[in-house]
XYZ file of C-alpha atoms in Angstrom:
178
model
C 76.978 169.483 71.878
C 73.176 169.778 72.791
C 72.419 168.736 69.452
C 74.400 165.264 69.753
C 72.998 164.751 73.357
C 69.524 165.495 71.783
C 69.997 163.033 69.063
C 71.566 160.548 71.077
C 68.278 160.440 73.536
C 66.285 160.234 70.153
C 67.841 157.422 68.692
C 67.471 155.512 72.213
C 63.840 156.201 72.374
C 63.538 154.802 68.927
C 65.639 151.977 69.800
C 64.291 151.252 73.308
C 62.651 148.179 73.256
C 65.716 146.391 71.504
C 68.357 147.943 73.621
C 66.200 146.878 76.533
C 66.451 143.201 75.551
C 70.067 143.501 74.344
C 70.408 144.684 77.960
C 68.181 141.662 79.712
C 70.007 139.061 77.536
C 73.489 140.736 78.435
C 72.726 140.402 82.148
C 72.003 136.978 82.044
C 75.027 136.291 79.959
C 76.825 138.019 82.717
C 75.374 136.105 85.504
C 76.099 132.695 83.240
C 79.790 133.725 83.014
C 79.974 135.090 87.194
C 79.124 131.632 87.964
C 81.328 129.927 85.763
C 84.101 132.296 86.759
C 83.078 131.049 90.561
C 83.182 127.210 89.423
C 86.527 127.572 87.790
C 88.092 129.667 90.855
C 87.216 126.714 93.322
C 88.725 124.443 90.758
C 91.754 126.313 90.545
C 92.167 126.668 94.266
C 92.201 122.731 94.520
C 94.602 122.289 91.571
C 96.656 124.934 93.306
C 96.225 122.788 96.651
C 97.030 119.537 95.199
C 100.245 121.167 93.640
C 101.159 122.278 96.710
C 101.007 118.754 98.140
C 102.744 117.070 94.976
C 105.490 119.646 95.608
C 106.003 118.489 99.135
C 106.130 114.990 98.660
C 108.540 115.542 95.124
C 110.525 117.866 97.715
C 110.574 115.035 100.908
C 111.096 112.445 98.301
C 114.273 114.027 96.949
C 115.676 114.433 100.507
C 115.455 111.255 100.935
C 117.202 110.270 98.085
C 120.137 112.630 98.567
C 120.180 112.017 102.401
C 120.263 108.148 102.465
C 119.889 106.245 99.169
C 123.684 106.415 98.511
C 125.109 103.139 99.881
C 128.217 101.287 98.492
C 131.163 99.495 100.272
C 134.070 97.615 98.628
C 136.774 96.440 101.584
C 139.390 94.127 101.762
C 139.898 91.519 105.348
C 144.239 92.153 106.000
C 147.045 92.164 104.730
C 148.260 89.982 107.184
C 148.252 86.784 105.628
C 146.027 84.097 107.286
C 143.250 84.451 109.941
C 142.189 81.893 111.805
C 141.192 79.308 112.753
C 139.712 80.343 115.570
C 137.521 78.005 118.102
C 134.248 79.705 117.510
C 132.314 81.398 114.804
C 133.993 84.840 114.353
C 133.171 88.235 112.857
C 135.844 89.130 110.112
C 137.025 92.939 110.854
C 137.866 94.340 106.965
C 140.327 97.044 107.703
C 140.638 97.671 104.254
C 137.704 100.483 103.126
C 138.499 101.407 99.302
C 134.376 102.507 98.886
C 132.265 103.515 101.932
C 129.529 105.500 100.098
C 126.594 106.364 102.879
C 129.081 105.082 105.751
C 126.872 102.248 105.807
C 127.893 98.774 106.022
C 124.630 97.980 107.746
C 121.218 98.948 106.647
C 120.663 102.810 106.772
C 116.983 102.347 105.419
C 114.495 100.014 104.277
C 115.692 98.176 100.964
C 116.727 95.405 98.631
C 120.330 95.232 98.965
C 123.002 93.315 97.402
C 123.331 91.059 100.436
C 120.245 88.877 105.929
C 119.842 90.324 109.081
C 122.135 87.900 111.394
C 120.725 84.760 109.533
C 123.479 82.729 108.124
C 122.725 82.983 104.415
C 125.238 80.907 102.228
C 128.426 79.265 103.682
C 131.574 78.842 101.520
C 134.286 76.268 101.570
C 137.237 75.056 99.631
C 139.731 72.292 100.756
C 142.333 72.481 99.036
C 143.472 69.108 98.680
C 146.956 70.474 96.029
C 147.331 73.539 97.552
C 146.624 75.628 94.980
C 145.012 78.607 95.102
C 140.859 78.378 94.597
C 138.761 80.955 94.127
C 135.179 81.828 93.976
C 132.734 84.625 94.775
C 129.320 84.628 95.645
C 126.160 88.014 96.046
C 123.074 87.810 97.218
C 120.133 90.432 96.988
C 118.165 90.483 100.349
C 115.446 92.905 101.758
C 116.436 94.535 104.420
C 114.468 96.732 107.227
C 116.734 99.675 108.646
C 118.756 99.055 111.243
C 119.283 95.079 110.100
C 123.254 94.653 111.091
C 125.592 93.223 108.059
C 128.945 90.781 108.681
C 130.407 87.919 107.581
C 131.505 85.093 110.046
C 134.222 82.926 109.830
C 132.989 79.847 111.134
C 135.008 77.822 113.824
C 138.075 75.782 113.065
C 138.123 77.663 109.723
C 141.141 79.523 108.044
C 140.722 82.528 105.188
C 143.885 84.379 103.699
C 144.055 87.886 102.186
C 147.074 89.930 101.747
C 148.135 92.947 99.871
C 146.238 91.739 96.935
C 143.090 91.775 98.301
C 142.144 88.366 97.841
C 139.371 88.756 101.070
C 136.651 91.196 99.858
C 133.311 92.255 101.086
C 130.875 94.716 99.384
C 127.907 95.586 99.146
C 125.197 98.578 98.493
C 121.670 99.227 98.230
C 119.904 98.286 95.091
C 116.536 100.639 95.931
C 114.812 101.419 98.790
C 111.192 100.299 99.718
């Protein structure tokens, strides 16, 4: 054993002077990589960060697509027969809910919806001169704010008809929010 520790410290004395710059050039290689190591740590702490965020706005953005995004109605007015006419405009009441998706007939949230806030937007009217029956739909795609309030008016002196076929519809539902 003292003859391998003896040769050992013999071949390093020989050696020296190029172990001695192996050495110098290895701790500058070292001190190269520590601060490289340092650069790419503060990097990956703000990647990590900015994760972080994307997750929470992925995570509030999904909420808000389960919680209120859902929004679809189909009703029908009565089965009643005729309603009206009446001697001022009137709100129709649809008793007849086939779809309420969201429970929302009015806005729930900021949109483009498949129908104006309380601003009379189209007005439909057939005499029917034979008496036959006329029919005829009509959509419209409006931006809404939350909270804007949905109906349909009858106006005054005017007469509509539904029965059990469900000739008196209203739907609507929310295209995408904004």
């Amino acid at each position: 054993m003292r003859v391998a520790f003896g040769l050992l410290v013999l071949l390093l004395g020989l050696c020296g002077n190029e172990l001695r710059d192996m050495v110098v050039m290895l701790k500058v290689y070292v001190q190269m990589l520590q601060h490289d190591n340092s650069e790419m740590a503060g990097r990956l702490t703000s990647s990590e960060r900015e994760l972080l965020d994307s997750m929470k706005r992925i995570d509030k953005l999904e909420n808000l697509n389960k919680a209120n995004t859902k929004v679809a109605f189909y009703t029908a007015l009565t089965d009643a027969g005729y309603v009206g006419p009446f001697t001022t405009d009137t709100t129709l009441k649809f008793s007849k809910v086939f779809t309420n998706i969201g429970n929302a007939y009015n806005a729930g949230l900021m949109g483009v919806y498949v129908y104006k806030n309380n601003q009379k937007i189209m007005f439909n009217v057939e005499w029917k001169e034979d008496q036959l029956y006329k029919y005829f739909t009509n959509s419209v795609i409006l931006e809404l704010m939350a909270r804007d309030e949905i109906h349909l008016a009858l106006p005054a002196t005017h007469v509509l008809y539904d029965d059990g076929s469900n000739q008196s519809t209203f739907s609507g539902a929310l295209l995408f929010p904004l």
